[in-house]
Every structure is written in C-alpha cells, then in structure tokens.
PDB file of C-alpha atoms in Angstrom:
ATOM      1  CA  UNK Z   1     122.656   3.412   6.357  1.00  0.00           C
ATOM      2  CA  UNK Z   2     122.750   5.516   3.184  1.00  0.00           C
ATOM      3  CA  UNK Z   3     119.195   6.695   3.874  1.00  0.00           C
ATOM      4  CA  UNK Z   4     120.107   7.472   7.466  1.00  0.00           C
ATOM      5  CA  UNK Z   5     123.114   9.495   6.329  1.00  0.00           C
ATOM      6  CA  UNK Z   6     120.959  11.844   4.273  1.00  0.00           C
ATOM      7  CA  UNK Z   7     120.954  15.256   5.917  1.00  0.00           C
ATOM      8  CA  UNK Z   8     123.380  14.267   8.684  1.00  0.00           C
ATOM      9  CA  UNK Z   9     125.985  16.932   7.769  1.00  0.00           C
ATOM     10  CA  UNK Z  10     128.497  14.520   6.273  1.00  0.00           C
ATOM     11  CA  UNK Z  11     130.877  17.357   5.347  1.00  0.00           C
ATOM     12  CA  UNK Z  12     131.080  18.383   8.995  1.00  0.00           C
ATOM     13  CA  UNK Z  13     131.715  14.761   9.978  1.00  0.00           C
ATOM     14  CA  UNK Z  14     134.580  14.619   7.462  1.00  0.00           C
ATOM     15  CA  UNK Z  15     135.980  17.830   8.973  1.00  0.00           C
ATOM     16  CA  UNK Z  16     135.721  16.318  12.457  1.00  0.00           C
ATOM     17  CA  UNK Z  17     137.483  13.131  11.370  1.00  0.00           C
ATOM     18  CA  UNK Z  18     140.278  14.964   9.588  1.00  0.00           C
ATOM     19  CA  UNK Z  19     141.028  17.026  12.696  1.00  0.00           C
ATOM     20  CA  UNK Z  20     141.093  13.905  14.949  1.00  0.00           C
ATOM     21  CA  UNK Z  21     138.123  15.436  16.775  1.00  0.00           C
ATOM     22  CA  UNK Z  22     136.659  18.847  17.579  1.00  0.00           C
ATOM     23  CA  UNK Z  23     135.143  20.529  20.600  1.00  0.00           C
ATOM     24  CA  UNK Z  24     131.452  21.290  20.482  1.00  0.00           C
ATOM     25  CA  UNK Z  25     131.875  25.062  20.094  1.00  0.00           C
ATOM     26  CA  UNK Z  26     134.153  24.526  17.098  1.00  0.00           C
ATOM     27  CA  UNK Z  27     131.714  22.045  15.597  1.00  0.00           C
ATOM     28  CA  UNK Z  28     129.092  24.800  15.811  1.00  0.00           C
ATOM     29  CA  UNK Z  29     131.384  27.039  13.730  1.00  0.00           C
ATOM     30  CA  UNK Z  30     131.912  24.279  11.171  1.00  0.00           C
ATOM     31  CA  UNK Z  31     128.151  23.820  10.875  1.00  0.00           C
ATOM     32  CA  UNK Z  32     127.398  27.554  10.989  1.00  0.00           C
ATOM     33  CA  UNK Z  33     124.793  27.063  13.715  1.00  0.00           C
ATOM     34  CA  UNK Z  34     124.378  27.880  17.441  1.00  0.00           C
ATOM     35  CA  UNK Z  35     126.050  25.533  19.925  1.00  0.00           C
ATOM     36  CA  UNK Z  36     122.781  23.956  21.015  1.00  0.00           C
ATOM     37  CA  UNK Z  37     121.955  23.055  17.417  1.00  0.00           C
ATOM     38  CA  UNK Z  38     125.447  21.608  16.995  1.00  0.00           C
ATOM     39  CA  UNK Z  39     124.799  19.537  20.104  1.00  0.00           C
ATOM     40  CA  UNK Z  40     121.740  18.095  18.362  1.00  0.00           C
ATOM     41  CA  UNK Z  41     123.830  17.176  15.320  1.00  0.00           C
ATOM     42  CA  UNK Z  42     126.379  15.439  17.558  1.00  0.00           C
ATOM     43  CA  UNK Z  43     123.596  13.488  19.277  1.00  0.00           C
ATOM     44  CA  UNK Z  44     122.243  12.429  15.875  1.00  0.00           C
ATOM     45  CA  UNK Z  45     125.713  11.233  14.837  1.00  0.00           C
ATOM     46  CA  UNK Z  46     125.974   9.284  18.066  1.00  0.00           C
ATOM     47  CA  UNK Z  47     122.555   7.692  17.587  1.00  0.00           C
ATOM     48  CA  UNK Z  48     123.646   6.566  14.118  1.00  0.00           C
ATOM     49  CA  UNK Z  49     126.907   5.185  15.476  1.00  0.00           C
ATOM     50  CA  UNK Z  50     128.940   7.675  13.430  1.00  0.00           C
ATOM     51  CA  UNK Z  51     130.560   9.524  16.335  1.00  0.00           C
ATOM     52  CA  UNK Z  52     131.289   9.422  20.038  1.00  0.00           C
ATOM     53  CA  UNK Z  53     131.741  12.239  22.514  1.00  0.00           C
ATOM     54  CA  UNK Z  54     133.113  12.874  25.984  1.00  0.00           C
ATOM     55  CA  UNK Z  55     134.633  15.607  28.060  1.00  0.00           C
ATOM     56  CA  UNK Z  56     138.354  15.013  27.626  1.00  0.00           C
ATOM     57  CA  UNK Z  57     139.661  18.250  29.098  1.00  0.00           C
ATOM     58  CA  UNK Z  58     138.642  21.829  29.899  1.00  0.00           C
ATOM     59  CA  UNK Z  59     135.646  23.333  28.152  1.00  0.00           C
ATOM     60  CA  UNK Z  60     132.953  21.758  25.984  1.00  0.00           C
ATOM     61  CA  UNK Z  61     132.947  18.026  25.174  1.00  0.00           C
ATOM     62  CA  UNK Z  62     134.907  16.642  22.262  1.00  0.00           C
ATOM     63  CA  UNK Z  63     133.310  14.844  19.324  1.00  0.00           C
ATOM     64  CA  UNK Z  64     135.147  12.315  17.143  1.00  0.00           C
ATOM     65  CA  UNK Z  65     134.261   9.869  14.385  1.00  0.00           C
ATOM     66  CA  UNK Z  66     133.833   6.167  15.102  1.00  0.00           C
ATOM     67  CA  UNK Z  67     134.929   3.377  12.785  1.00  0.00           C
ATOM     68  CA  UNK Z  68     131.513   3.363  11.024  1.00  0.00           C
ATOM     69  CA  UNK Z  69     131.694   7.162  10.843  1.00  0.00           C
ATOM     70  CA  UNK Z  70     135.117   7.051   9.225  1.00  0.00           C
ATOM     71  CA  UNK Z  71     133.890   4.411   6.776  1.00  0.00           C
ATOM     72  CA  UNK Z  72     130.888   6.581   5.907  1.00  0.00           C
ATOM     73  CA  UNK Z  73     133.329   9.404   5.106  1.00  0.00           C
ATOM     74  CA  UNK Z  74     135.513   7.136   2.994  1.00  0.00           C
ATOM     75  CA  UNK Z  75     138.425   7.564   5.411  1.00  0.00           C
ATOM     76  CA  UNK Z  76     140.724   4.785   6.557  1.00  0.00           C
ATOM     77  CA  UNK Z  77     141.985   6.385   9.769  1.00  0.00           C
ATOM     78  CA  UNK Z  78     142.190   4.508  13.052  1.00  0.00           C
ATOM     79  CA  UNK Z  79     139.120   5.241  15.163  1.00  0.00           C
ATOM     80  CA  UNK Z  80     139.452   6.643  18.654  1.00  0.00           C
ATOM     81  CA  UNK Z  81     139.331   9.859  20.671  1.00  0.00           C
ATOM     82  CA  UNK Z  82     142.011  12.515  20.185  1.00  0.00           C
ATOM     83  CA  UNK Z  83     145.029  12.020  22.447  1.00  0.00           C
ATOM     84  CA  UNK Z  84     144.824  13.880  25.746  1.00  0.00           C
ATOM     85  CA  UNK Z  85     148.331  15.317  25.378  1.00  0.00           C
ATOM     86  CA  UNK Z  86     147.387  16.785  21.988  1.00  0.00           C
ATOM     87  CA  UNK Z  87     144.071  18.431  22.841  1.00  0.00           C
ATOM     88  CA  UNK Z  88     145.445  21.980  23.063  1.00  0.00           C
ATOM     89  CA  UNK Z  89     147.324  21.608  19.790  1.00  0.00           C
ATOM     90  CA  UNK Z  90     144.392  20.031  17.939  1.00  0.00           C
ATOM     91  CA  UNK Z  91     142.123  22.847  19.067  1.00  0.00           C
ATOM     92  CA  UNK Z  92     144.660  25.456  17.949  1.00  0.00           C
ATOM     93  CA  UNK Z  93     145.085  23.881  14.501  1.00  0.00           C
ATOM     94  CA  UNK Z  94     141.313  23.629  14.120  1.00  0.00           C
ATOM     95  CA  UNK Z  95     140.981  27.323  15.003  1.00  0.00           C
ATOM     96  CA  UNK Z  96     143.616  28.159  12.386  1.00  0.00           C
ATOM     97  CA  UNK Z  97     141.831  26.108   9.738  1.00  0.00           C
ATOM     98  CA  UNK Z  98     138.489  27.723  10.520  1.00  0.00           C
ATOM     99  CA  UNK Z  99     140.023  31.217  10.413  1.00  0.00           C
ATOM    100  CA  UNK Z 100     141.687  30.585   7.055  1.00  0.00           C
ATOM    101  CA  UNK Z 101     138.559  29.042   5.547  1.00  0.00           C
ATOM    102  CA  UNK Z 102     136.540  32.080   6.637  1.00  0.00           C
ATOM    103  CA  UNK Z 103     138.681  34.505   4.614  1.00  0.00           C
ATOM    104  CA  UNK Z 104     137.306  36.010   1.415  1.00  0.00           C
ATOM    105  CA  UNK Z 105     140.351  34.870  -0.569  1.00  0.00           C
ATOM    106  CA  UNK Z 106     139.914  31.253   0.521  1.00  0.00           C
ATOM    107  CA  UNK Z 107     136.229  31.165  -0.341  1.00  0.00           C
ATOM    108  CA  UNK Z 108     136.489  32.946  -3.676  1.00  0.00           C
ATOM    109  CA  UNK Z 109     139.492  30.906  -4.796  1.00  0.00           C
ATOM    110  CA  UNK Z 110     137.917  27.660  -3.558  1.00  0.00           C
ATOM    111  CA  UNK Z 111     141.163  26.821  -1.833  1.00  0.00           C
ATOM    112  CA  UNK Z 112     141.531  23.542   0.021  1.00  0.00           C
ATOM    113  CA  UNK Z 113     143.029  22.366   3.290  1.00  0.00           C
ATOM    114  CA  UNK Z 114     145.063  19.178   3.598  1.00  0.00           C
ATOM    115  CA  UNK Z 115     145.534  18.381   7.245  1.00  0.00           C
ATOM    116  CA  UNK Z 116     148.309  16.569   9.070  1.00  0.00           C
ATOM    117  CA  UNK Z 117     146.157  13.456   9.523  1.00  0.00           C
ATOM    118  CA  UNK Z 118     145.558  13.149   5.784  1.00  0.00           C
ATOM    119  CA  UNK Z 119     149.230  13.887   5.031  1.00  0.00           C
ATOM    120  CA  UNK Z 120     150.338  11.222   7.520  1.00  0.00           C
ATOM    121  CA  UNK Z 121     147.908   8.638   6.146  1.00  0.00           C
ATOM    122  CA  UNK Z 122     149.044   9.217   2.560  1.00  0.00           C
ATOM    123  CA  UNK Z 123     152.704   9.042   3.538  1.00  0.00           C
ATOM    124  CA  UNK Z 124     152.348   5.848   5.551  1.00  0.00           C
ATOM    125  CA  UNK Z 125     151.030   4.016   2.482  1.00  0.00           C
ATOM    126  CA  UNK Z 126     154.242   4.776   0.632  1.00  0.00           C
ATOM    127  CA  UNK Z 127     157.063   4.829   3.132  1.00  0.00           C
ATOM    128  CA  UNK Z 128     156.646   3.262   6.559  1.00  0.00           C
ATOM    129  CA  UNK Z 129     158.664   4.854   9.344  1.00  0.00           C
ATOM    130  CA  UNK Z 130     159.259   8.140   7.572  1.00  0.00           C
ATOM    131  CA  UNK Z 131     160.865  10.802   9.752  1.00  0.00           C
ATOM    132  CA  UNK Z 132     159.872  13.893   7.810  1.00  0.00           C
ATOM    133  CA  UNK Z 133     158.493  16.801   9.777  1.00  0.00           C
ATOM    134  CA  UNK Z 134     154.837  17.066   8.856  1.00  0.00           C
ATOM    135  CA  UNK Z 135     153.191  20.500   8.831  1.00  0.00           C
ATOM    136  CA  UNK Z 136     149.959  20.939  10.750  1.00  0.00           C
ATOM    137  CA  UNK Z 137     148.298  21.507   7.408  1.00  0.00           C
ATOM    138  CA  UNK Z 138     148.784  22.536   3.814  1.00  0.00           C
ATOM    139  CA  UNK Z 139     146.805  25.284   2.137  1.00  0.00           C
ATOM    140  CA  UNK Z 140     146.381  24.662  -1.593  1.00  0.00           C
ATOM    141  CA  UNK Z 141     145.439  27.548  -3.885  1.00  0.00           C
ATOM    142  CA  UNK Z 142     143.983  26.522  -7.280  1.00  0.00           C
ATOM    143  CA  UNK Z 143     146.089  27.483 -10.276  1.00  0.00           C
ATOM    144  CA  UNK Z 144     143.211  29.282 -11.964  1.00  0.00           C
ATOM    145  CA  UNK Z 145     142.327  31.539  -9.035  1.00  0.00           C
ATOM    146  CA  UNK Z 146     142.428  35.318  -9.534  1.00  0.00           C
ATOM    147  CA  UNK Z 147     145.198  35.753  -6.956  1.00  0.00           C
ATOM    148  CA  UNK Z 148     148.875  36.608  -7.211  1.00  0.00           C
ATOM    149  CA  UNK Z 149     149.649  33.404  -5.301  1.00  0.00           C
ATOM    150  CA  UNK Z 150     147.399  31.139  -7.393  1.00  0.00           C
ATOM    151  CA  UNK Z 151     148.817  27.646  -7.741  1.00  0.00           C
ATOM    152  CA  UNK Z 152     150.852  27.836  -4.547  1.00  0.00           C
ATOM    153  CA  UNK Z 153     150.934  25.383  -1.657  1.00  0.00           C
ATOM    154  CA  UNK Z 154     151.567  26.828   1.803  1.00  0.00           C
ATOM    155  CA  UNK Z 155     152.773  24.930   4.852  1.00  0.00           C
ATOM    156  CA  UNK Z 156     150.777  25.837   7.962  1.00  0.00           C
ATOM    157  CA  UNK Z 157     152.223  25.662  11.483  1.00  0.00           C
ATOM    158  CA  UNK Z 158     150.348  26.385  14.718  1.00  0.00           C
ATOM    159  CA  UNK Z 159     152.756  27.124  17.563  1.00  0.00           C
ATOM    160  CA  UNK Z 160     151.472  27.170  21.124  1.00  0.00           C
ATOM    161  CA  UNK Z 161     154.613  26.668  23.177  1.00  0.00           C
ATOM    162  CA  UNK Z 162     158.168  27.867  22.802  1.00  0.00           C
ATOM    163  CA  UNK Z 163     160.526  25.533  20.955  1.00  0.00           C
ATOM    164  CA  UNK Z 164     164.256  26.150  20.853  1.00  0.00           C
ATOM    165  CA  UNK Z 165     165.360  28.505  18.112  1.00  0.00           C
ATOM    166  CA  UNK Z 166     167.616  25.777  16.742  1.00  0.00           C
ATOM    167  CA  UNK Z 167     164.780  23.255  16.412  1.00  0.00           C
ATOM    168  CA  UNK Z 168     162.427  25.830  14.902  1.00  0.00           C
ATOM    169  CA  UNK Z 169     165.077  26.842  12.376  1.00  0.00           C
ATOM    170  CA  UNK Z 170     165.619  23.192  11.434  1.00  0.00           C
ATOM    171  CA  UNK Z 171     161.900  22.708  10.798  1.00  0.00           C
ATOM    172  CA  UNK Z 172     161.671  25.910   8.755  1.00  0.00           C
ATOM    173  CA  UNK Z 173     164.586  24.857   6.559  1.00  0.00           C
ATOM    174  CA  UNK Z 174     163.019  21.460   5.986  1.00  0.00           C
ATOM    175  CA  UNK Z 175     159.656  22.965   5.027  1.00  0.00           C
ATOM    176  CA  UNK Z 176     161.217  25.483   2.640  1.00  0.00           C
ATOM    177  CA  UNK Z 177     163.612  22.974   1.031  1.00  0.00           C
ATOM    178  CA  UNK Z 178     161.045  20.266   0.417  1.00  0.00           C
ATOM    179  CA  UNK Z 179     160.289  19.530  -3.247  1.00  0.00           C
ATOM    180  CA  UNK Z 180     158.335  16.258  -3.195  1.00  0.00           C
ATOM    181  CA  UNK Z 181     155.037  15.308  -1.630  1.00  0.00           C
ATOM    182  CA  UNK Z 182     155.038  13.577   1.740  1.00  0.00           C
ATOM    183  CA  UNK Z 183     155.660   9.879   1.411  1.00  0.00           C
ATOM    184  CA  UNK Z 184     157.685  10.254  -1.795  1.00  0.00           C
ATOM    185  CA  UNK Z 185     161.034   8.434  -2.172  1.00  0.00           C
ATOM    186  CA  UNK Z 186     163.710  10.028  -0.017  1.00  0.00           C
ATOM    187  CA  UNK Z 187     165.718  11.201  -3.011  1.00  0.00           C
ATOM    188  CA  UNK Z 188     162.775  13.321  -4.169  1.00  0.00           C
ATOM    189  CA  UNK Z 189     162.007  14.932  -0.812  1.00  0.00           C
ATOM    190  CA  UNK Z 190     164.473  17.785  -1.371  1.00  0.00           C
ATOM    191  CA  UNK Z 191     165.701  17.378  -4.923  1.00  0.00           C
ATOM    192  CA  UNK Z 192     168.074  20.092  -6.217  1.00  0.00           C
ATOM    193  CA  UNK Z 193     166.779  22.034  -9.215  1.00  0.00           C
ATOM    194  CA  UNK Z 194     163.104  21.288  -8.571  1.00  0.00           C
ATOM    195  CA  UNK Z 195     160.690  24.014  -7.396  1.00  0.00           C
ATOM    196  CA  UNK Z 196     159.861  23.968  -3.686  1.00  0.00           C
ATOM    197  CA  UNK Z 197     156.675  22.254  -2.624  1.00  0.00           C
ATOM    198  CA  UNK Z 198     155.835  25.078  -0.229  1.00  0.00           C
ATOM    199  CA  UNK Z 199     155.957  28.533  -1.739  1.00  0.00           C
ATOM    200  CA  UNK Z 200     155.757  29.850   1.816  1.00  0.00           C
ATOM    201  CA  UNK Z 201     155.264  28.707   5.386  1.00  0.00           C
ATOM    202  CA  UNK Z 202     152.667  30.409   7.531  1.00  0.00           C
ATOM    203  CA  UNK Z 203     153.332  30.315  11.282  1.00  0.00           C
ATOM    204  CA  UNK Z 204     150.488  31.205  13.631  1.00  0.00           C
ATOM    205  CA  UNK Z 205     151.887  31.732  17.107  1.00  0.00           C
ATOM    206  CA  UNK Z 206     150.889  32.227  20.710  1.00  0.00           C
ATOM    207  CA  UNK Z 207     152.698  35.011  22.613  1.00  0.00           C
ATOM    208  CA  UNK Z 208     154.896  32.350  24.244  1.00  0.00           C
ATOM    209  CA  UNK Z 209     156.085  30.993  20.886  1.00  0.00           C
ATOM    210  CA  UNK Z 210     156.357  34.235  18.949  1.00  0.00           C
ATOM    211  CA  UNK Z 211     159.903  35.306  19.878  1.00  0.00           C
ATOM    212  CA  UNK Z 212     161.571  31.984  19.065  1.00  0.00           C
ATOM    213  CA  UNK Z 213     159.736  31.727  15.734  1.00  0.00           C
ATOM    214  CA  UNK Z 214     160.741  35.282  14.785  1.00  0.00           C
ATOM    215  CA  UNK Z 215     164.364  34.649  15.754  1.00  0.00           C
ATOM    216  CA  UNK Z 216     164.440  31.429  13.742  1.00  0.00           C
ATOM    217  CA  UNK Z 217     163.047  33.195  10.686  1.00  0.00           C
ATOM    218  CA  UNK Z 218     165.556  36.025  10.997  1.00  0.00           C
ATOM    219  CA  UNK Z 219     168.359  33.474  11.134  1.00  0.00           C
ATOM    220  CA  UNK Z 220     167.407  32.051   7.744  1.00  0.00           C
ATOM    221  CA  UNK Z 221     168.589  35.132   5.865  1.00  0.00           C
ATOM    222  CA  UNK Z 222     167.018  35.696   2.446  1.00  0.00           C
ATOM    223  CA  UNK Z 223     164.954  32.493   2.545  1.00  0.00           C
ATOM    224  CA  UNK Z 224     163.216  33.832   5.649  1.00  0.00           C
ATOM    225  CA  UNK Z 225     161.162  36.038   3.334  1.00  0.00           C
ATOM    226  CA  UNK Z 226     159.084  32.918   2.600  1.00  0.00           C
ATOM    227  CA  UNK Z 227     158.096  32.643   6.269  1.00  0.00           C
ATOM    228  CA  UNK Z 228     155.055  34.624   7.371  1.00  0.00           C
ATOM    229  CA  UNK Z 229     154.230  34.987  11.077  1.00  0.00           C
ATOM    230  CA  UNK Z 230     150.809  35.841  12.499  1.00  0.00           C
ATOM    231  CA  UNK Z 231     149.076  35.597  15.857  1.00  0.00           C
ATOM    232  CA  UNK Z 232     146.964  32.559  16.651  1.00  0.00           C
ATOM    233  CA  UNK Z 233     143.207  33.237  16.543  1.00  0.00           C
ATOM    234  CA  UNK Z 234     141.764  34.094  19.938  1.00  0.00           C
ATOM    235  CA  UNK Z 235     139.601  30.970  19.716  1.00  0.00           C
ATOM    236  CA  UNK Z 236     142.691  28.745  19.595  1.00  0.00           C
ATOM    237  CA  UNK Z 237     143.005  28.500  23.386  1.00  0.00           C
ATOM    238  CA  UNK Z 238     141.223  25.734  25.255  1.00  0.00           C
ATOM    239  CA  UNK Z 239     138.157  27.290  26.908  1.00  0.00           C
ATOM    240  CA  UNK Z 240     137.937  26.918  30.669  1.00  0.00           C
ATOM    241  CA  UNK Z 241     135.012  25.149  32.249  1.00  0.00           C
ATOM    242  CA  UNK Z 242     132.717  27.418  34.193  1.00  0.00           C
ATOM    243  CA  UNK Z 243     133.255  27.052  37.953  1.00  0.00           C
ATOM    244  CA  UNK Z 244     129.734  28.096  38.968  1.00  0.00           C
ATOM    245  CA  UNK Z 245     127.670  25.217  40.378  1.00  0.00           C
ATOM    246  CA  UNK Z 246     125.201  23.750  37.943  1.00  0.00           C
ATOM    247  CA  UNK Z 247     126.714  25.511  34.942  1.00  0.00           C
ATOM    248  CA  UNK Z 248     129.053  22.824  33.590  1.00  0.00           C
ATOM    249  CA  UNK Z 249     128.636  21.640  30.011  1.00  0.00           C
ATOM    250  CA  UNK Z 250     126.745  18.348  29.841  1.00  0.00           C
ATOM    251  CA  UNK Z 251     128.253  15.587  27.764  1.00  0.00           C
ATOM    252  CA  UNK Z 252     126.901  15.174  24.246  1.00  0.00           C
ATOM    253  CA  UNK Z 253     124.858  12.031  24.581  1.00  0.00           C
ATOM    254  CA  UNK Z 254     121.470  10.560  23.871  1.00  0.00           C
ATOM    255  CA  UNK Z 255     118.857  10.431  26.616  1.00  0.00           C
ATOM    256  CA  UNK Z 256     119.040   7.182  28.587  1.00  0.00           C
ATOM    257  CA  UNK Z 257     116.042   4.921  28.134  1.00  0.00           C
TER     258      UNK Z 257
END
C-alpha cells in the first residue's frame, strides 16, 4: 500500500477527508489542475480503495475518503459520504478555505487551517456530549510571521442562510469569550482573566445572511470590533447541473470490466 500511495496526492486526500468531502471542481482547485485531470486523480483513489464518489446533489460528483483512505491519512474519522442536508454548507466552507489559502498573507506566513471536523474529533476525545458552538474553521497565524496579527487564531464562520439576530449574537459572544481550546474542561472554556482564544471572528456571508450578521455585530458594542464581515466567494454556491441532453457530469468511477 505504501508503494501504491506514492504520487497519489496524499495532501489533497487529507484535505478531502478534513472537509467531509469535496466536489470535483473544488478538488481540481486543491490539486491545481484542470477538472479532467482531477477526475483522473479521483479514479486513481477509487482504484486504490482510498475514496468513493457519487453525485449527491446538483453539480459535479462528490469525492470522499473511505476507511482505508482515512487510515492512510492518519485520520480517525468515521468513513462515509457527506450528509445530504449539509452539502451546501460543506461546499461553502470549502470555498472559504480555498480562498483564504490562496491569499498572499496565508502563503507567506505559512498559516494553517483547522477545520470543524478536526476540532470536533479532538473535542470528543476529551469531553463527550459537549455543547460548545464549533466554528466552521480556525485560521492559525504563526507567531513568527511578519504580520501585525502574527500569533493570532481566528474563528471562521460561513453563513449561507439567515439566522435570527439573537442566535447569531449568542454565537458571536461565545466565540469572542472563549479562552480554552475545544474539548477543554468547562471551567476553562471562558475563564476570566485569560486572553481570548479567538483574536477575531471572520464571517463570510451570502446576501441572505448578511443583514442579520451585521445587526448582531452592531449589537455587541465595542467587542463587535473583533468581528469582520465579508462576502462569501462566488464559488461557494452549489453549481447547477447542465440541463442540456447529453451534457451531464458523469460519475467519477473506474471503467467497468
């Protein structure tokens, strides 16, 4: 298996696993190759038993890691396709991650992304049944980076649909007040006198969610200065399948023999 894994884009497989799964066009961005070449990579993963694929919703097929694929990545997540009810959100968060990782500051600083799946897995090993709100991701900036925000950890939220202002405000307060890592003892989650875990929270919003998020931030008063709001990347929306006959995306699969 180790020989077979050589040259199979293990970093991209780790990315796919950490995001629960990715659509083929986003996998192409991760790999930095055209979609057809990404399709070939997905087929190779499938032939090796590292991934599966299927059309789960609108647009290109989804690709996700199997149990052997997760093991090859050193990840202990539960294998399976991304949940149908979460497809739009997973795509949006993936688009946000890709956009952030493409920035000059991210690349030069060698920043790192810690996604919700990794946060949840780490927390579950410490405190079963925790009810903390988990961000969609954390952006970690190395302390030695030549940036004014070096050493900071940012909470990342991708908002597609409108939540109530009250619920959004509650989540913002929790993110800004948090002092301990996820899965820490409850007394350390928001411990007075300790520096906040998240120096700021970055909200990336669809037009439908923007007003409620802005109103919630404004209601926080001075602490709202630690909330930054941006538009979701255009690629965050689920692509629609082409309706022209004969032009649908084929599933990512190996030729039948």
